[in-house]
Short mmCIF file of C-alpha atoms in Angstrom, two decimals:
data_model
loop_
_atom_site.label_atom_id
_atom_site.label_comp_id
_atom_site.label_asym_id
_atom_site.label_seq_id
_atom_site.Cartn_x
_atom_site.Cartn_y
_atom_site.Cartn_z
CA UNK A 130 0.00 0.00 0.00
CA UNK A 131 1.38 3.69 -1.16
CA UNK A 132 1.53 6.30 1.00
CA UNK A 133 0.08 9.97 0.55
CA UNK A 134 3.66 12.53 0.10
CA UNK A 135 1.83 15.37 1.95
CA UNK A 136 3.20 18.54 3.18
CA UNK A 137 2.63 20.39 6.64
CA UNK A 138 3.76 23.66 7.82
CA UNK A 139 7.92 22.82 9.71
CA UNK A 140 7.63 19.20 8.83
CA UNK A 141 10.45 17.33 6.76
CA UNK A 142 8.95 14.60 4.72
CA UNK A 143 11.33 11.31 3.49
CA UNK A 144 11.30 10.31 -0.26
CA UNK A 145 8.78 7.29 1.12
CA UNK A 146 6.95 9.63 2.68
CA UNK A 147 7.67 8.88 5.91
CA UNK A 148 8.35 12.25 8.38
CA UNK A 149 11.85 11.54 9.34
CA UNK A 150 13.63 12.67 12.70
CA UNK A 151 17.23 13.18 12.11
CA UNK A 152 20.24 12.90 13.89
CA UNK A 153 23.36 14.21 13.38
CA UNK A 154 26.36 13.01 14.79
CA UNK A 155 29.31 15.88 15.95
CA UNK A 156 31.20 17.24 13.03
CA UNK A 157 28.32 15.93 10.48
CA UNK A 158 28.19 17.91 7.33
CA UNK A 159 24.23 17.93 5.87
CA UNK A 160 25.58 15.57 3.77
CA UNK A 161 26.33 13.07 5.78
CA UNK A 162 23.43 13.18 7.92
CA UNK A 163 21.58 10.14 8.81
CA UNK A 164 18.19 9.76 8.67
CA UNK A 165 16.42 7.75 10.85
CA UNK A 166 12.74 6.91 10.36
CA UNK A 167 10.47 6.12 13.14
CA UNK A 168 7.15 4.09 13.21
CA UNK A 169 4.58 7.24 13.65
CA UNK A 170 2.00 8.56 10.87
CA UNK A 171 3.33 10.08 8.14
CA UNK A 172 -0.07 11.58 7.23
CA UNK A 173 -3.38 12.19 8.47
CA UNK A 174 -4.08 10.89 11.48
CA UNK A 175 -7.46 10.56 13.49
CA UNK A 176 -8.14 9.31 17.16
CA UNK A 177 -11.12 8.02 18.52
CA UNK A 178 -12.03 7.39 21.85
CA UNK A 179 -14.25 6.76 24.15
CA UNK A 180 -13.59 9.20 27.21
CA UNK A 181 -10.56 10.81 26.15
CA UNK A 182 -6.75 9.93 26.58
CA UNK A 183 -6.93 8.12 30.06
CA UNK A 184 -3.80 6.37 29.97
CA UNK A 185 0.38 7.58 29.67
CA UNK A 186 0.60 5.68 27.09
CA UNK A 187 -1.77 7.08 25.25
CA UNK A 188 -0.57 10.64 26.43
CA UNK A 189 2.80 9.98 25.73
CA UNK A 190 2.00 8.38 21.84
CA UNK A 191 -0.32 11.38 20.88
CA UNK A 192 2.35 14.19 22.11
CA UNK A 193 5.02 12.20 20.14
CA UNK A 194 2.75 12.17 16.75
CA UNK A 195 2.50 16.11 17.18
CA UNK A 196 6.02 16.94 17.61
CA UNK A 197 7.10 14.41 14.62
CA UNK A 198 4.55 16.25 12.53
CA UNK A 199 6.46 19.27 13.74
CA UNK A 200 9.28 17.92 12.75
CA UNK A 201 10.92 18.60 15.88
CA UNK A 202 11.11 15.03 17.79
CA UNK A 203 14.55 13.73 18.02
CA UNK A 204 15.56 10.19 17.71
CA UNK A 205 16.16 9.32 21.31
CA UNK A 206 12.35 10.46 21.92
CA UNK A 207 10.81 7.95 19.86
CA UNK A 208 11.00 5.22 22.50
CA UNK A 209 8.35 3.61 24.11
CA UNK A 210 9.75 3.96 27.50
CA UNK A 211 9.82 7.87 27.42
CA UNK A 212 7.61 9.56 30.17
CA UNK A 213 4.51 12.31 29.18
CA UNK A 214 6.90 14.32 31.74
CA UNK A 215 10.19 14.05 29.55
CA UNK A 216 8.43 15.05 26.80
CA UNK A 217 6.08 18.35 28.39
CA UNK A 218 9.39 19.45 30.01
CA UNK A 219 11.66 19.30 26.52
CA UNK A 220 9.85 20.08 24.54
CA UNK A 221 7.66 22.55 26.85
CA UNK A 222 8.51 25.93 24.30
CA UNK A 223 7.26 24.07 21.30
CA UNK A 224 4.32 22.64 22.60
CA UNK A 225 3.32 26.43 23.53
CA UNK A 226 2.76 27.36 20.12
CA UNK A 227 0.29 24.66 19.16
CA UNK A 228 -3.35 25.75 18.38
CA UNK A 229 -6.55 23.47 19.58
CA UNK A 230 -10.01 24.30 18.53
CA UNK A 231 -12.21 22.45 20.78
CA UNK A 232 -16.05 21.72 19.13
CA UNK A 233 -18.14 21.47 21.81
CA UNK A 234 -21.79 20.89 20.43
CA UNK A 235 -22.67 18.09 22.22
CA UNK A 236 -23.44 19.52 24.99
CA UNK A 237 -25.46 23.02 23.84
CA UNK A 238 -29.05 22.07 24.30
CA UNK A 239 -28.26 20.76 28.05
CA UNK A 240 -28.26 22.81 31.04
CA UNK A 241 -25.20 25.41 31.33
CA UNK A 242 -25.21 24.65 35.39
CA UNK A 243 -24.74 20.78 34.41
CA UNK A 244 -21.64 21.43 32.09
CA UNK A 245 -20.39 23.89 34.55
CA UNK A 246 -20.78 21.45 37.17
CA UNK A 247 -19.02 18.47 34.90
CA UNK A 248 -16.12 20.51 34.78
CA UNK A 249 -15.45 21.70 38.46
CA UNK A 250 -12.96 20.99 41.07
CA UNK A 251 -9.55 22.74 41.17
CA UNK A 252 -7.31 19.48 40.94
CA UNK A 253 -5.53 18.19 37.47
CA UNK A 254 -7.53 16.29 35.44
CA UNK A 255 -7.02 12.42 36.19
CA UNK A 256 -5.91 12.79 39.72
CA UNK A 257 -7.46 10.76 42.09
CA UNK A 258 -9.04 8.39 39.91
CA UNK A 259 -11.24 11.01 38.84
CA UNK A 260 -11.55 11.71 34.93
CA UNK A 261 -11.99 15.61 35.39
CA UNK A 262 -10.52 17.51 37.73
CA UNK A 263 -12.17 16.32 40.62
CA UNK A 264 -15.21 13.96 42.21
CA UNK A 265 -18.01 13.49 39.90
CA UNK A 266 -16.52 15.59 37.05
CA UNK A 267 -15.85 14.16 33.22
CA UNK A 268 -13.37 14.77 31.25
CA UNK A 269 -12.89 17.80 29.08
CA UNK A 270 -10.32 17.83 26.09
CA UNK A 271 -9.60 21.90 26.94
CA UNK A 272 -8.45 20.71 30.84
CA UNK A 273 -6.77 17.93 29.43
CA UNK A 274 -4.77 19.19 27.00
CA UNK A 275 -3.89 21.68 29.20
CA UNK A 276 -2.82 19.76 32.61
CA UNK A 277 -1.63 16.86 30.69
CA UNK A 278 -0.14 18.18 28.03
CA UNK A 279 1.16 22.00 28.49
CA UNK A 280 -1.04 23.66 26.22
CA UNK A 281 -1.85 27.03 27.23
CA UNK A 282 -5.49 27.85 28.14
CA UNK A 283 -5.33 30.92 25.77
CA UNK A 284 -4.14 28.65 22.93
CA UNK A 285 -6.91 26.44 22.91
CA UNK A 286 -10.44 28.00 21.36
CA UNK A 287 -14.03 26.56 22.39
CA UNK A 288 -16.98 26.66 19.91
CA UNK A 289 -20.04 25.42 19.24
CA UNK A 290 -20.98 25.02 15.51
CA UNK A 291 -24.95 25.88 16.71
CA UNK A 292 -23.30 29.49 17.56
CA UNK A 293 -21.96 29.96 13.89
CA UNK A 294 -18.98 32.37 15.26
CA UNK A 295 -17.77 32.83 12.28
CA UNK A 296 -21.18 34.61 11.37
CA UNK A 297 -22.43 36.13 14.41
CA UNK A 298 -20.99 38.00 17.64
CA UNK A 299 -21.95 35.54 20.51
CA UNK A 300 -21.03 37.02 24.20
CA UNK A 301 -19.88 33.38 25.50
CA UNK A 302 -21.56 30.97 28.24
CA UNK A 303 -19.77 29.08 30.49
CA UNK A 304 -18.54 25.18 29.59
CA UNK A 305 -19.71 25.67 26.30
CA UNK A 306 -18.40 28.42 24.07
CA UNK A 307 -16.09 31.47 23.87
CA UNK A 308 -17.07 34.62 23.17
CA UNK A 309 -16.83 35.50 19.22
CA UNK A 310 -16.46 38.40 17.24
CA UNK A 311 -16.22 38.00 13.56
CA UNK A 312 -18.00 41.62 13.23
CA UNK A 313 -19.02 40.48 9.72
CA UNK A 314 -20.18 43.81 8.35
CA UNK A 315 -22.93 42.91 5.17
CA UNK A 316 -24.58 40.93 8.49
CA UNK A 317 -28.37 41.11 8.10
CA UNK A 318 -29.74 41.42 11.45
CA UNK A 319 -32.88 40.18 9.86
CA UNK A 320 -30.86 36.83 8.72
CA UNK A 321 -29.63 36.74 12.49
CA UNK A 322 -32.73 36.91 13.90
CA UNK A 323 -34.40 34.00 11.92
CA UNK A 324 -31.28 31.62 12.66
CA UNK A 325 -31.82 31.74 16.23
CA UNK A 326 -35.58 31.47 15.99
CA UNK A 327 -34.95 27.91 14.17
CA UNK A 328 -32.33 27.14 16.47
CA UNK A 329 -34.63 27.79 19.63
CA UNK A 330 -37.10 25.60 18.38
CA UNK A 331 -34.78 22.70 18.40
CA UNK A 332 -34.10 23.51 21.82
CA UNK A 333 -37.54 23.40 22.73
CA UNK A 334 -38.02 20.18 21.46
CA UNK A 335 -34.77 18.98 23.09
CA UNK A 336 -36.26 20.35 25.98
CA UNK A 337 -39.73 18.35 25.64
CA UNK A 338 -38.25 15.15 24.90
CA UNK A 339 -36.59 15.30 27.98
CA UNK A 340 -39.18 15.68 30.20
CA UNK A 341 -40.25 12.88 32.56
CA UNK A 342 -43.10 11.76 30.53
CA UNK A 343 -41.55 12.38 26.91
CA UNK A 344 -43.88 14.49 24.36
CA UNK A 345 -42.83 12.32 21.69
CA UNK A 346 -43.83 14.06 18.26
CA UNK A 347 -42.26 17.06 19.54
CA UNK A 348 -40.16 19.33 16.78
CA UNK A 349 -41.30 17.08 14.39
CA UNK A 350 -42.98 17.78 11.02
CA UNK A 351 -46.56 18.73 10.76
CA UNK A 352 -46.95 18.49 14.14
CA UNK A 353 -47.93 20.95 17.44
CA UNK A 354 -46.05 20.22 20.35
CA UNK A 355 -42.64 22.42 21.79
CA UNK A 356 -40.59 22.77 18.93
CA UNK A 357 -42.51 22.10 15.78
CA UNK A 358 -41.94 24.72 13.11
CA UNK A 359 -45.02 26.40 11.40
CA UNK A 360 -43.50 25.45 8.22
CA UNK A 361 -44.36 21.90 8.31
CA UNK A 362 -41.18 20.82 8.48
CA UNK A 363 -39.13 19.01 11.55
CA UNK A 364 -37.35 21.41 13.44
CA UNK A 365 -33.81 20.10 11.68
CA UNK A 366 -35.14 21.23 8.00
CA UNK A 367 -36.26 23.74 8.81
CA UNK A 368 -32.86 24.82 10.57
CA UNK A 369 -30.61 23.23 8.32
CA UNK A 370 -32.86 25.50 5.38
CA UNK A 371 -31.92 28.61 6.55
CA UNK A 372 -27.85 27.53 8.27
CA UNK A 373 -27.38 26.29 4.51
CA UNK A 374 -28.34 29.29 2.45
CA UNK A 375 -26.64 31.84 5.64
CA UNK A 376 -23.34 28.95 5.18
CA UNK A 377 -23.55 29.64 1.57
CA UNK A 378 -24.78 34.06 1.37
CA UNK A 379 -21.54 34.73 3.76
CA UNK A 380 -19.28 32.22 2.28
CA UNK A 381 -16.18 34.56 2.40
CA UNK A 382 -16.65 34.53 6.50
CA UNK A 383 -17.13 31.16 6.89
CA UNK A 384 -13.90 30.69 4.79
CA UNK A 385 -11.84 33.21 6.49
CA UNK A 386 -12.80 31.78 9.87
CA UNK A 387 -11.97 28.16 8.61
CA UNK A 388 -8.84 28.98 7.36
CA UNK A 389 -7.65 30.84 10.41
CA UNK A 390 -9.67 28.21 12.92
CA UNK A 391 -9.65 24.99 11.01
CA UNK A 392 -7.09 25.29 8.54
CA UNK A 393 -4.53 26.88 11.35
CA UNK A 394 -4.59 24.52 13.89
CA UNK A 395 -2.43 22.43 15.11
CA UNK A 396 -5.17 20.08 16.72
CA UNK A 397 -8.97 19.69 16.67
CA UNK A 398 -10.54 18.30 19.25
CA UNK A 399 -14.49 16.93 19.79
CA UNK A 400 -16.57 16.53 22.98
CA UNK A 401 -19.14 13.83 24.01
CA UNK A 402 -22.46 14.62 24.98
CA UNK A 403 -25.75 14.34 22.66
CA UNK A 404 -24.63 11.94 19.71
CA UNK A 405 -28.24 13.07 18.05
CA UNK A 406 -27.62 16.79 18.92
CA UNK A 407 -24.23 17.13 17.69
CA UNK A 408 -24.65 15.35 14.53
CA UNK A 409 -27.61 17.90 14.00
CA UNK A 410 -24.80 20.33 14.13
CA UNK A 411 -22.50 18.65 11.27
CA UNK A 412 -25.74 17.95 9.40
CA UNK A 413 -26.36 21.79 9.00
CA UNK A 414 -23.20 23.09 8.81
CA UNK A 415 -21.73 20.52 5.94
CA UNK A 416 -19.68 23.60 4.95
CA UNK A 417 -17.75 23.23 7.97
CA UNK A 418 -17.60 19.88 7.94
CA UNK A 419 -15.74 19.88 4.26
CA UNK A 420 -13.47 22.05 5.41
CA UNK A 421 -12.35 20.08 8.37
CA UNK A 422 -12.51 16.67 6.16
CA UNK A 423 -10.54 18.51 3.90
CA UNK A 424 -7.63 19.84 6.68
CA UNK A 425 -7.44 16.36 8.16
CA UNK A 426 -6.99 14.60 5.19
CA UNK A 427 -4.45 16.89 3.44
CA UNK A 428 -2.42 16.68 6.52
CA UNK A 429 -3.10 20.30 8.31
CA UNK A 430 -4.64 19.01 11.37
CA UNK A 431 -4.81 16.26 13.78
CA UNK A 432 -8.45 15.47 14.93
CA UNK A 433 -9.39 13.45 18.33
CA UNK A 434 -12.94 12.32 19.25
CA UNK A 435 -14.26 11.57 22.25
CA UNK A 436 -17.24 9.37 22.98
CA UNK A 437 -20.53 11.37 20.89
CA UNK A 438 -17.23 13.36 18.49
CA UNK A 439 -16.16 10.07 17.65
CA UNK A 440 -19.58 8.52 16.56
CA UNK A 441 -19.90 11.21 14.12
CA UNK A 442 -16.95 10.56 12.06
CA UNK A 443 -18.19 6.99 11.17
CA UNK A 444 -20.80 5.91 8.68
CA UNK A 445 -23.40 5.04 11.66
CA UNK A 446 -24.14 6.60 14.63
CA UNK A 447 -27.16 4.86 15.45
CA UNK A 448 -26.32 2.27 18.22
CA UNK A 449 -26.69 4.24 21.29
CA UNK A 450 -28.79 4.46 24.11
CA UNK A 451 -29.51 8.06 23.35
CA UNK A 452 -31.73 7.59 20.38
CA UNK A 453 -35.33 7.48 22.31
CA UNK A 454 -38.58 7.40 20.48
CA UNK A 455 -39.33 10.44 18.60
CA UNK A 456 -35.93 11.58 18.37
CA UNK A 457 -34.27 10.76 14.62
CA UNK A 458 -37.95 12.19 13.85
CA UNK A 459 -37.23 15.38 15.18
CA UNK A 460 -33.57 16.13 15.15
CA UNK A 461 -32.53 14.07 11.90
CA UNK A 462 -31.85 16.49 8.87
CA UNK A 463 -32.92 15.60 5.36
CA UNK A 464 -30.14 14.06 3.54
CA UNK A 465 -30.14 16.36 0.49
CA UNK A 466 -28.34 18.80 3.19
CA UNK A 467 -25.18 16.36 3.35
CA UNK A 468 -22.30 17.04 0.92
CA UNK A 469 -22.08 15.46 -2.33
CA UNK A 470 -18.17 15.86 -1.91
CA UNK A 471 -18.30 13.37 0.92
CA UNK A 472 -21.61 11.42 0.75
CA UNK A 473 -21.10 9.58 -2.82
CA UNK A 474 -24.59 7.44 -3.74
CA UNK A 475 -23.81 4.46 -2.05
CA UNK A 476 -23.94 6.11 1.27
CA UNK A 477 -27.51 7.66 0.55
CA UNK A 478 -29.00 5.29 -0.95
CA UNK A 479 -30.75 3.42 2.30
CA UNK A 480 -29.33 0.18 1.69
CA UNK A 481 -27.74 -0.80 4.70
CA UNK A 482 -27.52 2.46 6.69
CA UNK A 483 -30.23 4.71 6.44
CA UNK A 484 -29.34 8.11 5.94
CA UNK A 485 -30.83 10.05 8.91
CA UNK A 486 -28.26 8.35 11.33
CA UNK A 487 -24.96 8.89 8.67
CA UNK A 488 -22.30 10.34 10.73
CA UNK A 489 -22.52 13.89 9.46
CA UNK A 490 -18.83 14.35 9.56
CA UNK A 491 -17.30 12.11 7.06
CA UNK A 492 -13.55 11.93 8.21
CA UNK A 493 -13.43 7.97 8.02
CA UNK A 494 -13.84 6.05 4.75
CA UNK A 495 -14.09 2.72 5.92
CA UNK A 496 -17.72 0.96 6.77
CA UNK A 497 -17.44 1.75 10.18
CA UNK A 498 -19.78 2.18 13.31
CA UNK A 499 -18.61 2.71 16.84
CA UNK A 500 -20.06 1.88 20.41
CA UNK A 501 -18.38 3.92 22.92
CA UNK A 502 -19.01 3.17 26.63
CA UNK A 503 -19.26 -0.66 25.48
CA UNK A 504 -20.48 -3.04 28.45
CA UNK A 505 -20.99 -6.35 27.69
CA UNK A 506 -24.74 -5.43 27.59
CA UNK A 507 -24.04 -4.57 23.90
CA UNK A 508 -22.43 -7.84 22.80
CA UNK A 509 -25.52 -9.45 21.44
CA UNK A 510 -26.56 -6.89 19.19
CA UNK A 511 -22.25 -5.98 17.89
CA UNK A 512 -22.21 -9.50 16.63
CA UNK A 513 -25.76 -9.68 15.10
CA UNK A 514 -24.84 -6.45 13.39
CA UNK A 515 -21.23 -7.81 12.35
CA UNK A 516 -22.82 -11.07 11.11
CA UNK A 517 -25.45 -8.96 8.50
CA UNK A 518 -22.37 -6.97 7.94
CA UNK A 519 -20.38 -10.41 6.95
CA UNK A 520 -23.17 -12.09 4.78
CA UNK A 521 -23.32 -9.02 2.41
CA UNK A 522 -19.46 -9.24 2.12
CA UNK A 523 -18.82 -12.36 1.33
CA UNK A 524 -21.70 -12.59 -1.23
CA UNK A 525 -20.61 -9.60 -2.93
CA UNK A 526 -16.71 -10.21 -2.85
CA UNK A 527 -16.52 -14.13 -2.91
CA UNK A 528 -13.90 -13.85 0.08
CA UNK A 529 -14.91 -15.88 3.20
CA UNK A 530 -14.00 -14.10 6.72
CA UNK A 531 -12.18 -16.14 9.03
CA UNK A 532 -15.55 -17.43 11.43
CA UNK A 533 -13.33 -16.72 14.36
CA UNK A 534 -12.59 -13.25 13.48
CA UNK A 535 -16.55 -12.05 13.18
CA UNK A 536 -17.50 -14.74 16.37
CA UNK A 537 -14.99 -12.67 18.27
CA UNK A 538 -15.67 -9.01 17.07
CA UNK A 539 -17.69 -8.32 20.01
CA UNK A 540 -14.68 -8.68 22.61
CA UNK A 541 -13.46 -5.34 22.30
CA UNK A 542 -12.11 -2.80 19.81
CA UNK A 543 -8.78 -4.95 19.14
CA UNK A 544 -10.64 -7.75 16.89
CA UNK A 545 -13.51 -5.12 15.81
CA UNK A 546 -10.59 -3.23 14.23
CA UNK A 547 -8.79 -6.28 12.79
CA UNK A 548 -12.42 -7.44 11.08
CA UNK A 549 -12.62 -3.67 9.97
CA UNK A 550 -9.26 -3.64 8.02
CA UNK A 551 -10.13 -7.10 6.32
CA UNK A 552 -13.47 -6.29 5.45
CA UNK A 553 -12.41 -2.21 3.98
CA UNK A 554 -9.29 -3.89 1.83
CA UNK A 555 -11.37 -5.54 -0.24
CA UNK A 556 -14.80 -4.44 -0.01
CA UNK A 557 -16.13 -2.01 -2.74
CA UNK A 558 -20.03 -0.98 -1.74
CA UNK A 559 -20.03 -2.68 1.46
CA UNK A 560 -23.66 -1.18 2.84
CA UNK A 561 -23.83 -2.58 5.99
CA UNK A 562 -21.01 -1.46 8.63
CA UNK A 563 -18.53 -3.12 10.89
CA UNK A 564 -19.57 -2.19 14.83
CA UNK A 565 -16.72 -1.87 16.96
CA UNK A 566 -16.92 -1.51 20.57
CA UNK A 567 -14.95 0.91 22.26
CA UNK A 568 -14.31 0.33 26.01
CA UNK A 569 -13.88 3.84 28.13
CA UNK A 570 -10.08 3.83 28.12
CA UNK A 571 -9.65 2.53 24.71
CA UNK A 572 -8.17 4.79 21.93
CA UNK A 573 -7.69 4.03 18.30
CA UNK A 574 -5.47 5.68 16.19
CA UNK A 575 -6.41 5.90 12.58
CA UNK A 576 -3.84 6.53 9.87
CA UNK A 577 -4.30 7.51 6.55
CA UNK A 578 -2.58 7.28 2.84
CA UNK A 579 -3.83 7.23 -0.97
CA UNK A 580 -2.70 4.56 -3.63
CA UNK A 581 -3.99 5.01 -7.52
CA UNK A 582 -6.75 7.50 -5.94
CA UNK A 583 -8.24 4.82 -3.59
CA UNK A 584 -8.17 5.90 0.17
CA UNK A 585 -6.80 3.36 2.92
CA UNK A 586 -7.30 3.61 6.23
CA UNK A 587 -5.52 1.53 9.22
CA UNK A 588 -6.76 1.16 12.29
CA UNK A 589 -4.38 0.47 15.35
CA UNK A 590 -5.58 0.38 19.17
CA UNK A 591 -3.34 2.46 21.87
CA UNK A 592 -3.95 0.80 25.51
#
């Protein structure tokens, strides 16, 4: 398999296209310099996970990969032995430059006091056993990045997609987004104004749904409970109408906010939360969504996932405890809104996975679905799903999967990932996805190249 020869701002790239670290011995003319290449991605590279990086190891590997982008990783820091420590305190002026945006729609239609709460405590995150920054609190890739990796607070910019800052001067609110000021000055306060009356009724629906006695049919089409636009549409047409054509009437924002935001940073980040809520937010701004595609696969950006971020990027999001009756009704989009730069007709043709659960940001190519927060709970319904997923591959392809390989696909991510590298080398339309389950603590690091135009993916778990 080829490899992609891609260039990134300060990063040397080897004739294989491998990103070399060099070492030069005293006295070495250029020359003579050896060049030593070391086993990390030489292109784009996405992680998924299910709370976060929990482990050193998985610390230590991702701050690595970011300094070899950087080109700045010397040979003797390559090992598997060196410490998160060794590499935070040598490398502490370089990591001070990087730049994080941190996407944080997942949690906008829940209560600001719960988010705030999530993200108390005045320890470092991971202390104590706890996976914030102290009892009861989650963790937050901002906090982390920062305690665990050196990243300055001030380097590391929180949005929320359902804000549009590259459109519209938001003041900020607490654990969700920063304040923004694009001061875009052709803004029609008239086009303002209508946004956030189709945003609000999503959040009334949102809000009905989660009542103790659901009001199922809420924000959906036609309908007359909390949330259901006059139009006749659901409330995610009828906001995904009007984010579209605003996306599209102040395209040279959105692009000079993507390029400085998207295009200009070093790493982009995703919170958990609402799976359904935050793919609601890719769904509508597709725009975005290209553009970040776009930076990860030409090499300009590193993106992590966490739990509901990670769900997104794959071809289902659908198995999760979150979707309740009433909800794909309500907050699912109509596909003619997703790109046609990502979404080719296989995708949206609702043979296998129906469109209104697609991931909405299309960063992996492979047929996969994910499970965060796997318990063995889920185990019945990963292999029935990975079995459907089988039949349709070896009818179409003539290649028989090893039995033990889909029998065991329910274990954990480890086989998943093995059954989703055999099925994507071969497979051409495969409709139906692999599920792998992600345990919390599990992190997979996807790298990928181009051969002959044809996009390959490999998937690798980091304990």
């Amino acid at each position: 398999q080829g490899r992609l020869q891609v260039s990134h701002i300060g990063r040397k790239t080897s004739p294989t296209g491998e990103a070399p670290c060099v070492k030069m011995g005293a006295g070495a003319s250029a020359s003579a310099t050896k060049t030593v290449v070391i086993p990390f991605p030489p292109g784009p590279t996405t992680y998924l996970t299910s709370t976060g990086f929990v482990t050193e190891t998985q610390w230590t590997r991702f701050i690595q990969v970011i300094l070899h982008r950087r080109g700045v990783l010397k040979v003797e820091d390559c090992l598997r032995n060196v410490s998160r420590e060794q590499l935070i305190e040598k490398y502490k002026g370089e990591i001070q430059q990087l730049k994080v945006l941190y996407i944080n729609d997942a949690s906008y239609h829940r209560p600001t006091e719960m988010m705030v709460a999530g993200r108390s405590g005045d320890g470092k995150v991971g202390q104590n056993g706890h996976l914030g920054r102290g009892p009861g609190t989650w963790f937050f890739w901002d906090q982390g990045l920062e305690d665990l990796m050196g990243i300055p607070k001030e380097n590391i910019k929180m949005i929320q997609l359902f804000e549009k800052p590259w459109l519209f001067n938001r003041p900020g609110r607490d654990a969700n987004y920063h304040e923004s000021k694009p001061d875009v000055a052709d803004l029609d306060p008239a086009d303002e104004e209508a946004y956030f009356k189709a945003l609000k009724l999503t959040q009334d629906a949102y809000d009905a749904l989660k009542e103790s006695e659901p009001k199922v049919g809420a924000g959906q089409a036609g309908g007359s409970l909390p949330g259901c636009p006059e139009s006749g549409l659901n409330c995610a047409d009828e906001l995904a109408e009007i984010s579209s054509k605003l996306n599209k009437k102040y395209a040279a924002a959105l692009d000079k906010w993507c390029t400085e935001n998207i295009d200009g940073a070093d790493i982009v980040v995703g919170q958990g939360g609402e799976v359904v809520m935050l793919n609601l937010a890719w769904q509508v701004n597709q725009a975005i969504a290209e553009r970040l595609v776009n930076a990860v696969r030409t090499n300009r950006t590193v993106y992590a996932g966490l739990s509901a971020s990670t769900m997104v990027c794959a071809k289902s999001m659908e198995m999760t405890g979150e979707i309740q009756p009433g909800w794909i009704e309500a907050f699912a989009a109509d596909k003619k809104y997703l790109s046609n730069n990502h979404f080719d007709p296989n995708d949206l043709d609702e043979d296998g996975i129906k469109s209104n659960v697609l991931g909405a940001l299309p960063l992996l190519e492979a047929p996969i679905a994910m499970r965060p927060h796997y318990s063995d709970s889920w185990a019945e319904q990963v292999l029935e799903k990975n079995l459907l997923a089988e039949k349709e591959f070896e009818k179409e392809t003539g290649i028989d999967i090893p039995d033990d390989l889909v029998r065991n696909s329910n274990d954990g991510c480890e086989v998943g990932c093995e059954l989703l590298s055999f099925v994507s080398k071969f497979a051409k339309d495969q409709d139906r996805p692999i599920f792998v389950p992600i345990r919390d603590g599990k992190c997979i690091e996807v790298t990928t190249h181009f051969k002959a135009n044809k996009l390959y993916e490999k998937y690798r778990v980091i304990d």
